[in-house]
Amino acid sequence: MSKLKNAVIGQSGGPTTVINASLAGAVAEYLKQENCGTIYGAVNGIKGILREEFMDLNSIFGDEKNLKLLMQTPSSYLGSCRYRLNLDDEEEFAKITTAFKNNDIGYFFYIGGNDSMDTVMKLSNKLEGTGIKVIGIPKTIDNDLVGTDHCPGYGSCAKYIATVVSEMAQDAGCYDIKNVLIVEIMGRNAGWLTASSALARDAKLSAPDLIYLPERAFDEERFLYDIRQKLLNQDTVIVAVSEGIKFANGAYVAEDSQDSKRDMFGHGQLGGAGKKLEYLVKKRLGIKVRSVELNIPQRCCAHNASLTDATEAFECGAAAVRAALKGETGKMISIVRADDADYKVSFDAIDINTIANNEKMIPDSFISPEGNDVTEEFIKYARPLIMGEREIIFENGIPAHIVR
Amino acid sequence: MSKLKNAVIGQSGGPTTVINASLAGAVAEYLKQENCGTIYGAVNGIKGILREEFMDLNSIFGDEKNLKLLMQTPSSYLGSCRYRLNLDDEEEFAKITTAFKNNDIGYFFYIGGNDSMDTVMKLSNKLEGTGIKVIGIPKTIDNDLVGTDHCPGYGSCAKYIATVVSEMAQDAGCYDIKNVLIVEIMGRNAGWLTASSALARDAKLSAPDLIYLPERAFDEERFLYDIRQKLLNQDTVIVAVSEGIKFANGAYVAEDSQDSKRDMFGHGQLGGAGKKLEYLVKKRLGIKVRSVELNIPQRCCAHNASLTDATEAFECGAAAVRAALKGETGKMISIVRADDADYKVSFDAIDINTIANNEKMIPDSFISPEGNDVTEEFIKYARPLIMGEREIIFENGIPAHIVR
């Protein structure tokens, strides 16, 4: 049995709770092969390949304890980047092929979201015929990748949001006074995360009472009307809003209250929709109102990860290695949900060209006709993704992490 | 054996993660007495007594499952209030004695912080000689009650802060660029919660790199100097600041960025110190900077409670009942830490007159000479309080709660 070519894996884009679980899955699957070579980690994603900044992962994750710690460490163990590859630049492409050649690389795995799948697509197309296999592993809290039932990273974020909204509902309702709490949730264009707040209702309170998604135009008067209606029958009204809600004219609700700086991919840096609605409610309804931006903890809440999500993230990493070893390339691993009463999934490898640079919005059937809530169909879709809890290794009262 | 007088218990002040654990402890201890009567819950604290709005807790919490759910439900099951009793108003006092008489009440337990201990003091003094026993059960995330080593509620909040700061440190450090993250933590006058962020360092990163407490005057130039120094040797600098930090002239750093509304007790409603420092760093240092207000989730994070804290909260409730049954009144339960290498506590009942309307600040020996960090002595004090995790009952992927 001849020795396998070496592999390199990188992580890219915004952090999630389980991107390291996918790394763990890929590393474990590669090392499981009797004839394995070395699996390298590219530090800071594709930048690490351009710089040939590789870590030998065999020795570190040959140790079972380290693999367990990796599974429960949020964000990107290898470091991440927001770098869009320009392969028209022959010098850039040459750097990559040189790094691959110098390290006898036969397999490249890239864990990331939409922008990273663009990198996978370009690189796999360009490397066609070289024998080097390139496979993408999906990752995004936003759940906006097409071609997969859902994305690793989404379920854990959704579990945290549902948990914290249910806890804040207990908090906000403790006094016998009329009050409104506005919770601002991540999601630039797609409302998947904001929608997941509806899963908080399983904790016996009605919160969130109203949900506003970027998939529907936001109307101030309708919003105020909705709150007034709710206040007729209850003291506390909890509202979940996406950071990315927009008026009918396309302007972000958050726009006035933030700088218009744009990141490298041209997305506006949002934040502030909740604060703006807080002021609106205070001014127009004159009742106690508070806004909370769930902010960064949403996407790195490893202490409260979904076991389903973490397990699937691990399996996606393992499936990527299996696909590459079978000779596939230019693919992204996708999660396929079985058409079954019980939740069950399998993993497939699908053509990357059908995925990159698309964005999956919430379908109409998941949004209430009034546009201020989700439907039972959404709940059925989302609930299985937050099920189960991991066993966590604690050290000194907090979950233990591993750092490189 | 003659039947015991009935008891009534109320919850008051801001929510914590374990105020219901104290309720559970008191109810369980009272119901354990062979000759027990009825233990009533006063809805919305002292307001519920003035309105004679009582719930019969015997039937609900005779069921073991409900008691378990109560233990893991954050905020106040009975509802809370921010009401300062005015016993010079004879009508108000008459309402209370009537409610007690109508329900054959012999014991009154009040779970709360500083303002609630003021109620306990006034009421127990006024009820002297009537035979009605009044005992306070400490509760506050702020840890600012005197007469007790620490307060139930603090440890769980500290555990959440340390956990989330360690997770955000992983998140913030994922790109290879210089950046600053400012984390704003609750604590109006005392910096106990902000200080607890230092426990995040057990997760192997240096975060928080700098800690600013309200116990020290805040100096903008010194703050910018501290950050610049840290940036010489590292890419990511995480700063923990209390919402209540003040300049040397006594003005809150947050002052400009918030309304000057004051609540019933005359405390300013703070918020915004982090945002203000974010702008300062952006303007003066010109690097990537973000601020996160940990906000409401800090004080209702039951999903991540400290087992030590929850157990002690339960025991404080039970100790209150035992003290009252022994005939004590005008007391608050206090936690006494044994002078031992291992962490061990006992519970005492101390004179309420020495406690009410005092505030416990962080002692000098817990703060670094530079005023931008805590000392190892603080770590030794705080770490035992966040130790241990509860077994949580989950339903549909989130912790189950009980509502009244």
CSV table of C-alpha atoms in Angstrom, one decimal, chain B residues 63-399:
chain,number,residue,atom,x,y,z
B,63,ASP,CA,-43.8,17.9,43.3
B,64,GLU,CA,-40.1,17.2,43.1
B,65,LYS,CA,-40.0,17.8,39.3
B,66,ASN,CA,-41.3,21.3,39.7
B,67,LEU,CA,-38.7,22.0,42.4
B,68,LYS,CA,-36.0,20.9,40.0
B,69,LEU,CA,-37.4,23.1,37.2
B,70,LEU,CA,-37.5,26.0,39.7
B,71,MET,CA,-33.9,25.5,40.5
B,72,GLN,CA,-32.9,26.0,36.8
B,73,THR,CA,-35.3,28.8,35.9
B,74,PRO,CA,-33.6,32.3,36.0
B,75,SER,CA,-35.2,35.5,37.2
B,76,SER,CA,-37.9,35.6,39.8
B,77,TYR,CA,-40.6,32.9,39.6
B,78,LEU,CA,-42.8,34.9,42.0
B,79,GLY,CA,-42.2,38.2,40.1
B,80,SER,CA,-40.2,41.0,41.5
B,81,CYS,CA,-40.5,44.7,42.4
B,82,ARG,CA,-38.4,47.8,43.0
B,83,TYR,CA,-40.5,49.2,45.8
B,84,ARG,CA,-39.1,50.9,48.9
B,85,LEU,CA,-41.4,50.4,51.9
B,86,ASN,CA,-42.5,53.6,53.7
B,87,LEU,CA,-43.5,52.4,57.1
B,88,ASP,CA,-44.0,56.0,58.4
B,89,ASP,CA,-47.1,55.6,56.3
B,90,GLU,CA,-49.3,53.8,58.9
B,91,GLU,CA,-51.8,52.8,56.2
B,92,GLU,CA,-49.0,50.9,54.4
B,93,PHE,CA,-47.9,49.1,57.5
B,94,ALA,CA,-51.6,48.3,58.4
B,95,LYS,CA,-52.0,46.6,55.0
B,96,ILE,CA,-49.0,44.4,55.7
B,97,THR,CA,-50.1,43.4,59.2
B,98,THR,CA,-53.6,42.7,57.9
B,99,ALA,CA,-52.3,40.5,55.1
B,100,PHE,CA,-50.2,38.6,57.6
B,101,LYS,CA,-53.1,38.3,60.0
B,102,ASN,CA,-55.6,37.2,57.3
B,103,ASN,CA,-53.2,34.4,56.3
B,104,ASP,CA,-51.9,33.4,59.8
B,105,ILE,CA,-48.4,34.3,58.8
B,106,GLY,CA,-45.6,33.7,61.4
B,107,TYR,CA,-42.6,33.9,59.1
B,108,PHE,CA,-41.6,36.3,56.3
B,109,PHE,CA,-38.7,35.6,54.0
B,110,TYR,CA,-37.4,38.2,51.6
B,111,ILE,CA,-34.8,37.4,48.9
B,112,GLY,CA,-33.0,40.4,47.6
B,113,GLY,CA,-30.1,42.8,47.5
B,114,ASN,CA,-29.3,46.0,49.2
B,115,ASP,CA,-32.7,47.7,48.7
B,116,SER,CA,-34.6,44.6,49.8
B,117,MET,CA,-32.5,44.3,53.0
B,118,ASP,CA,-33.7,47.8,53.8
B,119,THR,CA,-37.2,46.5,53.6
B,120,VAL,CA,-36.3,43.5,55.9
B,121,MET,CA,-34.7,45.9,58.4
B,122,LYS,CA,-37.6,48.3,58.5
B,123,LEU,CA,-40.2,45.6,58.7
B,124,SER,CA,-38.5,43.5,61.3
B,125,ASN,CA,-37.9,46.5,63.5
B,126,LYS,CA,-41.5,47.6,63.2
B,127,LEU,CA,-42.8,44.0,63.8
B,128,GLU,CA,-40.8,43.6,66.9
B,129,GLY,CA,-42.8,42.0,69.7
B,130,THR,CA,-45.5,40.7,67.3
B,131,GLY,CA,-43.9,37.2,67.1
B,132,ILE,CA,-43.6,37.4,63.3
B,133,LYS,CA,-40.1,36.5,62.2
B,134,VAL,CA,-38.5,38.3,59.3
B,135,ILE,CA,-35.4,37.0,57.7
B,136,GLY,CA,-33.5,38.3,54.6
B,137,ILE,CA,-31.9,36.0,52.0
B,138,PRO,CA,-29.1,37.7,50.1
B,139,LYS,CA,-29.2,37.9,46.4
B,140,THR,CA,-27.3,40.1,44.0
B,141,ILE,CA,-25.1,39.6,40.9
B,142,ASP,CA,-23.2,42.7,42.1
B,143,ASN,CA,-21.7,41.0,45.1
B,144,ASP,CA,-21.9,44.3,47.0
B,145,LEU,CA,-23.7,43.2,50.1
B,146,VAL,CA,-21.6,43.6,53.3
B,147,GLY,CA,-21.6,40.9,56.1
B,148,THR,CA,-21.2,38.0,53.7
B,149,ASP,CA,-18.1,36.5,52.1
B,150,HIS,CA,-20.0,36.7,48.8
B,151,CYS,CA,-23.5,36.8,47.5
B,152,PRO,CA,-25.6,34.1,45.8
B,153,GLY,CA,-26.0,35.2,42.2
B,154,TYR,CA,-22.5,36.5,41.8
B,155,GLY,CA,-20.8,33.2,41.1
B,156,SER,CA,-23.0,32.2,38.2
B,157,CYS,CA,-22.8,35.6,36.6
B,158,ALA,CA,-19.0,35.5,37.0
B,159,LYS,CA,-18.9,32.1,35.4
B,160,TYR,CA,-20.8,33.3,32.4
B,161,ILE,CA,-18.6,36.4,32.1
B,162,ALA,CA,-15.4,34.4,32.3
B,163,THR,CA,-16.8,31.8,29.8
B,164,VAL,CA,-18.0,34.3,27.3
B,165,VAL,CA,-14.8,36.5,27.5
B,166,SER,CA,-12.7,33.4,26.9
B,167,GLU,CA,-14.9,32.5,23.9
B,168,MET,CA,-14.8,36.0,22.5
B,169,ALA,CA,-11.0,36.0,22.9
B,170,GLN,CA,-10.9,33.0,20.6
B,171,ASP,CA,-13.2,34.9,18.2
B,172,ALA,CA,-11.3,38.2,18.2
B,173,GLY,CA,-7.9,36.6,17.7
B,174,CYS,CA,-8.8,34.7,14.5
B,175,TYR,CA,-7.5,37.2,12.0
B,176,ASP,CA,-3.9,38.2,11.8
B,177,ILE,CA,-4.7,41.9,12.3
B,178,LYS,CA,-4.3,44.3,15.1
B,179,ASN,CA,-7.6,44.8,16.9
B,180,VAL,CA,-9.1,45.8,20.2
B,181,LEU,CA,-12.3,44.4,21.7
B,182,ILE,CA,-13.9,46.2,24.6
B,183,VAL,CA,-16.3,44.2,26.8
B,184,GLU,CA,-18.7,46.2,28.9
B,185,ILE,CA,-19.8,44.4,32.1
B,186,MET,CA,-22.5,45.1,34.6
B,187,GLY,CA,-21.7,46.8,38.0
B,188,ARG,CA,-22.8,50.3,38.8
B,189,ASN,CA,-20.5,51.1,41.7
B,190,ALA,CA,-18.6,47.9,42.6
B,191,GLY,CA,-16.4,46.1,40.1
B,192,TRP,CA,-16.8,42.5,41.2
B,193,LEU,CA,-18.3,41.3,38.0
B,194,THR,CA,-15.8,43.1,35.7
B,195,ALA,CA,-13.0,41.7,37.9
B,196,SER,CA,-14.4,38.2,37.4
B,197,SER,CA,-13.5,38.4,33.7
B,198,ALA,CA,-10.0,37.7,34.8
B,199,LEU,CA,-11.0,34.1,35.3
B,200,ALA,CA,-11.2,33.8,31.5
B,201,ARG,CA,-7.4,33.5,31.5
B,202,ASP,CA,-7.7,29.9,32.6
B,203,ALA,CA,-8.6,29.1,29.0
B,204,LYS,CA,-5.0,29.7,27.9
B,205,LEU,CA,-5.3,33.1,26.3
B,206,SER,CA,-4.3,36.4,27.9
B,207,ALA,CA,-7.8,37.9,27.7
B,208,PRO,CA,-8.8,40.1,29.3
B,209,ASP,CA,-5.5,42.0,28.9
B,210,LEU,CA,-6.7,45.0,30.7
B,211,ILE,CA,-9.4,45.5,33.4
B,212,TYR,CA,-10.9,48.8,34.5
B,213,LEU,CA,-13.1,48.9,37.6
B,214,PRO,CA,-15.2,51.7,39.1
B,215,GLU,CA,-13.1,51.5,42.3
B,216,ARG,CA,-10.3,53.4,40.4
B,217,ALA,CA,-10.7,56.8,38.6
B,218,PHE,CA,-10.6,56.3,34.8
B,219,ASP,CA,-8.0,58.2,32.8
B,220,GLU,CA,-8.4,58.3,29.1
B,221,GLU,CA,-4.7,58.9,28.4
B,222,ARG,CA,-3.6,56.1,30.7
B,223,PHE,CA,-6.1,53.8,29.0
B,224,LEU,CA,-4.8,54.6,25.5
B,225,TYR,CA,-1.2,54.1,26.8
B,226,ASP,CA,-2.1,50.7,28.3
B,227,ILE,CA,-3.6,49.5,25.0
B,228,ARG,CA,-0.6,50.8,22.9
B,229,GLN,CA,1.8,48.9,25.3
B,230,LYS,CA,-0.1,45.7,24.9
B,231,LEU,CA,-0.3,46.1,21.1
B,232,LEU,CA,3.5,46.1,21.0
B,233,ASN,CA,3.6,42.4,21.7
B,234,GLN,CA,0.2,41.0,20.6
B,235,ASP,CA,-2.3,41.5,17.8
B,236,THR,CA,-5.5,41.3,19.8
B,237,VAL,CA,-6.1,43.2,23.0
B,238,ILE,CA,-9.3,42.5,25.0
B,239,VAL,CA,-10.4,45.1,27.5
B,240,ALA,CA,-12.9,44.5,30.3
B,241,VAL,CA,-14.6,47.7,31.6
B,242,SER,CA,-17.3,48.2,34.1
B,243,GLU,CA,-20.4,50.1,33.0
B,244,GLY,CA,-19.8,52.3,36.1
B,245,ILE,CA,-16.3,53.5,35.4
B,246,LYS,CA,-15.9,57.2,36.3
B,247,PHE,CA,-13.4,60.0,35.6
B,248,ALA,CA,-11.4,61.5,38.5
B,249,ASN,CA,-14.0,64.3,38.7
B,250,GLY,CA,-16.8,61.8,39.4
B,251,ALA,CA,-18.5,61.9,36.0
B,252,TYR,CA,-19.4,58.6,34.5
B,253,VAL,CA,-17.5,57.7,31.3
B,254,ALA,CA,-20.9,56.6,30.0
B,255,GLU,CA,-22.6,59.9,30.8
B,256,ASP,CA,-22.8,61.6,27.4
B,257,SER,CA,-24.0,58.6,25.6
B,258,GLN,CA,-27.1,57.9,27.7
B,259,ASP,CA,-30.2,59.6,29.1
B,260,SER,CA,-29.9,60.9,32.6
B,261,LYS,CA,-33.1,59.1,33.7
B,262,ARG,CA,-33.0,57.9,37.3
B,263,ASP,CA,-34.8,55.0,38.8
B,264,MET,CA,-36.8,55.0,42.0
B,265,PHE,CA,-33.7,54.6,44.1
B,266,GLY,CA,-31.9,57.4,42.5
B,267,HIS,CA,-29.3,55.2,40.7
B,268,GLY,CA,-28.5,56.5,37.2
B,269,GLN,CA,-29.4,54.0,34.4
B,270,LEU,CA,-26.0,53.3,32.9
B,271,GLY,CA,-24.9,51.8,29.7
B,272,GLY,CA,-22.6,53.0,27.0
B,273,ALA,CA,-19.1,53.1,28.6
B,274,GLY,CA,-17.9,50.4,26.1
B,275,LYS,CA,-19.3,52.3,23.1
B,276,LYS,CA,-17.7,55.5,24.2
B,277,LEU,CA,-14.3,53.8,24.6
B,278,GLU,CA,-14.7,52.2,21.2
B,279,TYR,CA,-15.0,55.6,19.6
B,280,LEU,CA,-12.0,56.9,21.6
B,281,VAL,CA,-9.8,54.0,20.5
B,282,LYS,CA,-11.0,54.4,16.9
B,283,LYS,CA,-10.3,58.1,16.9
B,284,ARG,CA,-7.0,58.1,18.7
B,285,LEU,CA,-5.4,54.8,17.7
B,286,GLY,CA,-7.0,54.3,14.3
B,287,ILE,CA,-7.1,50.5,14.5
B,288,LYS,CA,-10.0,48.0,14.3
B,289,VAL,CA,-12.0,48.1,17.4
B,290,ARG,CA,-15.3,46.7,18.5
B,291,SER,CA,-17.3,46.9,21.8
B,292,VAL,CA,-19.7,44.4,23.2
B,293,GLU,CA,-22.1,45.0,26.0
B,294,LEU,CA,-22.7,41.7,27.8
B,295,ASN,CA,-26.0,43.1,28.9
B,296,ILE,CA,-29.0,41.2,30.3
B,297,PRO,CA,-27.8,37.7,29.5
B,298,GLN,CA,-25.2,38.1,32.2
B,299,ARG,CA,-27.8,38.1,35.0
B,300,CYS,CA,-30.1,35.4,33.7
B,301,CYS,CA,-27.6,32.9,32.2
B,302,ALA,CA,-29.1,29.9,34.0
B,303,HIS,CA,-27.9,27.5,31.3
B,304,ASN,CA,-24.4,28.2,32.5
B,305,ALA,CA,-24.9,28.6,36.2
B,306,SER,CA,-22.2,27.7,38.8
B,307,LEU,CA,-23.1,24.6,40.8
B,308,THR,CA,-21.3,26.2,43.8
B,309,ASP,CA,-23.4,29.3,43.5
B,310,ALA,CA,-26.7,27.4,42.9
B,311,THR,CA,-26.1,25.1,45.8
B,312,GLU,CA,-25.2,28.0,48.1
B,313,ALA,CA,-28.3,29.9,47.0
B,314,PHE,CA,-30.4,26.9,47.9
B,315,GLU,CA,-28.7,26.5,51.2
B,316,CYS,CA,-29.2,30.2,52.1
B,317,GLY,CA,-32.9,29.8,51.6
B,318,ALA,CA,-32.9,26.7,53.8
B,319,ALA,CA,-30.8,28.4,56.4
B,320,ALA,CA,-33.3,31.3,56.5
B,321,VAL,CA,-36.1,28.9,57.4
B,322,ARG,CA,-34.1,27.2,60.0
B,323,ALA,CA,-33.2,30.5,61.6
B,324,ALA,CA,-36.8,31.7,61.7
B,325,LEU,CA,-38.0,28.4,63.2
B,326,LYS,CA,-35.4,28.8,65.9
B,327,GLY,CA,-37.0,32.2,66.7
B,328,GLU,CA,-34.5,34.5,65.0
B,329,THR,CA,-35.7,37.7,63.4
B,330,GLY,CA,-34.2,40.9,61.9
B,331,LYS,CA,-31.4,38.8,60.4
B,332,MET,CA,-29.8,38.2,57.0
B,333,ILE,CA,-28.3,34.9,56.1
B,334,SER,CA,-24.6,35.3,55.4
B,335,ILE,CA,-22.0,33.0,53.8
B,336,VAL,CA,-18.9,32.4,55.9
B,337,ARG,CA,-15.8,31.1,54.2
B,338,ALA,CA,-13.7,28.8,56.3
B,339,ASP,CA,-10.0,29.7,56.7
B,340,ASP,CA,-8.9,26.6,54.9
B,341,ALA,CA,-6.9,25.7,51.9
B,342,ASP,CA,-9.9,23.9,50.4
B,343,TYR,CA,-13.0,26.0,49.8
B,344,LYS,CA,-15.6,25.4,52.4
B,345,VAL,CA,-18.5,27.6,53.6
B,346,SER,CA,-21.0,27.7,56.5
B,347,PHE,CA,-24.2,29.8,56.9
B,348,ASP,CA,-24.8,32.3,59.6
B,349,ALA,CA,-27.7,34.7,60.5
B,350,ILE,CA,-26.4,38.2,61.1
B,351,ASP,CA,-28.1,41.4,62.4
B,352,ILE,CA,-29.8,43.1,59.5
B,353,ASN,CA,-29.1,46.6,60.9
B,354,THR,CA,-25.4,46.2,60.1
B,355,ILE,CA,-26.1,45.3,56.5
B,356,ALA,CA,-28.8,47.4,54.9
B,357,ASN,CA,-27.8,50.4,52.9
B,358,ASN,CA,-24.1,49.6,52.9
B,359,GLU,CA,-22.1,48.7,49.8
B,360,LYS,CA,-19.1,46.4,49.6
B,361,MET,CA,-16.4,47.6,47.2
B,362,ILE,CA,-13.4,45.6,45.9
B,363,PRO,CA,-10.6,45.9,48.5
B,364,ASP,CA,-7.3,47.5,47.4
B,365,SER,CA,-5.5,44.2,47.7
B,366,PHE,CA,-7.6,42.8,44.9
B,367,ILE,CA,-6.6,45.5,42.4
B,368,SER,CA,-3.2,45.8,40.7
B,369,PRO,CA,-1.1,48.8,41.7
B,370,GLU,CA,-1.5,50.2,38.1
B,371,GLY,CA,-5.3,50.0,38.5
B,372,ASN,CA,-5.7,48.1,35.2
B,373,ASP,CA,-5.9,44.5,36.4
B,374,VAL,CA,-6.8,42.4,39.4
B,375,THR,CA,-4.3,40.6,41.7
B,376,GLU,CA,-3.8,36.9,42.3
B,377,GLU,CA,-5.5,37.4,45.6
B,378,PHE,CA,-8.7,38.3,43.8
B,379,ILE,CA,-8.4,35.2,41.6
B,380,LYS,CA,-8.1,33.0,44.7
B,381,TYR,CA,-11.2,34.6,46.2
B,382,ALA,CA,-13.3,34.4,43.1
B,383,ARG,CA,-12.4,31.1,41.4
B,384,PRO,CA,-14.1,28.7,43.8
B,385,LEU,CA,-17.4,30.6,43.3
B,386,ILE,CA,-17.6,29.6,39.6
B,387,MET,CA,-16.8,25.9,40.1
B,388,GLY,CA,-19.1,23.1,39.1
B,389,GLU,CA,-21.9,22.7,36.6
B,390,ARG,CA,-25.5,21.7,37.1
B,391,GLU,CA,-27.3,18.9,35.4
B,392,ILE,CA,-29.9,20.6,33.4
B,393,ILE,CA,-33.2,19.3,32.2
B,394,PHE,CA,-33.6,20.2,28.5
B,395,GLU,CA,-36.8,20.2,26.5
B,396,ASN,CA,-36.7,20.6,22.7
B,397,GLY,CA,-33.0,21.6,22.8
B,398,ILE,CA,-33.2,24.4,25.5
B,399,PRO,CA,-33.2,24.3,29.3
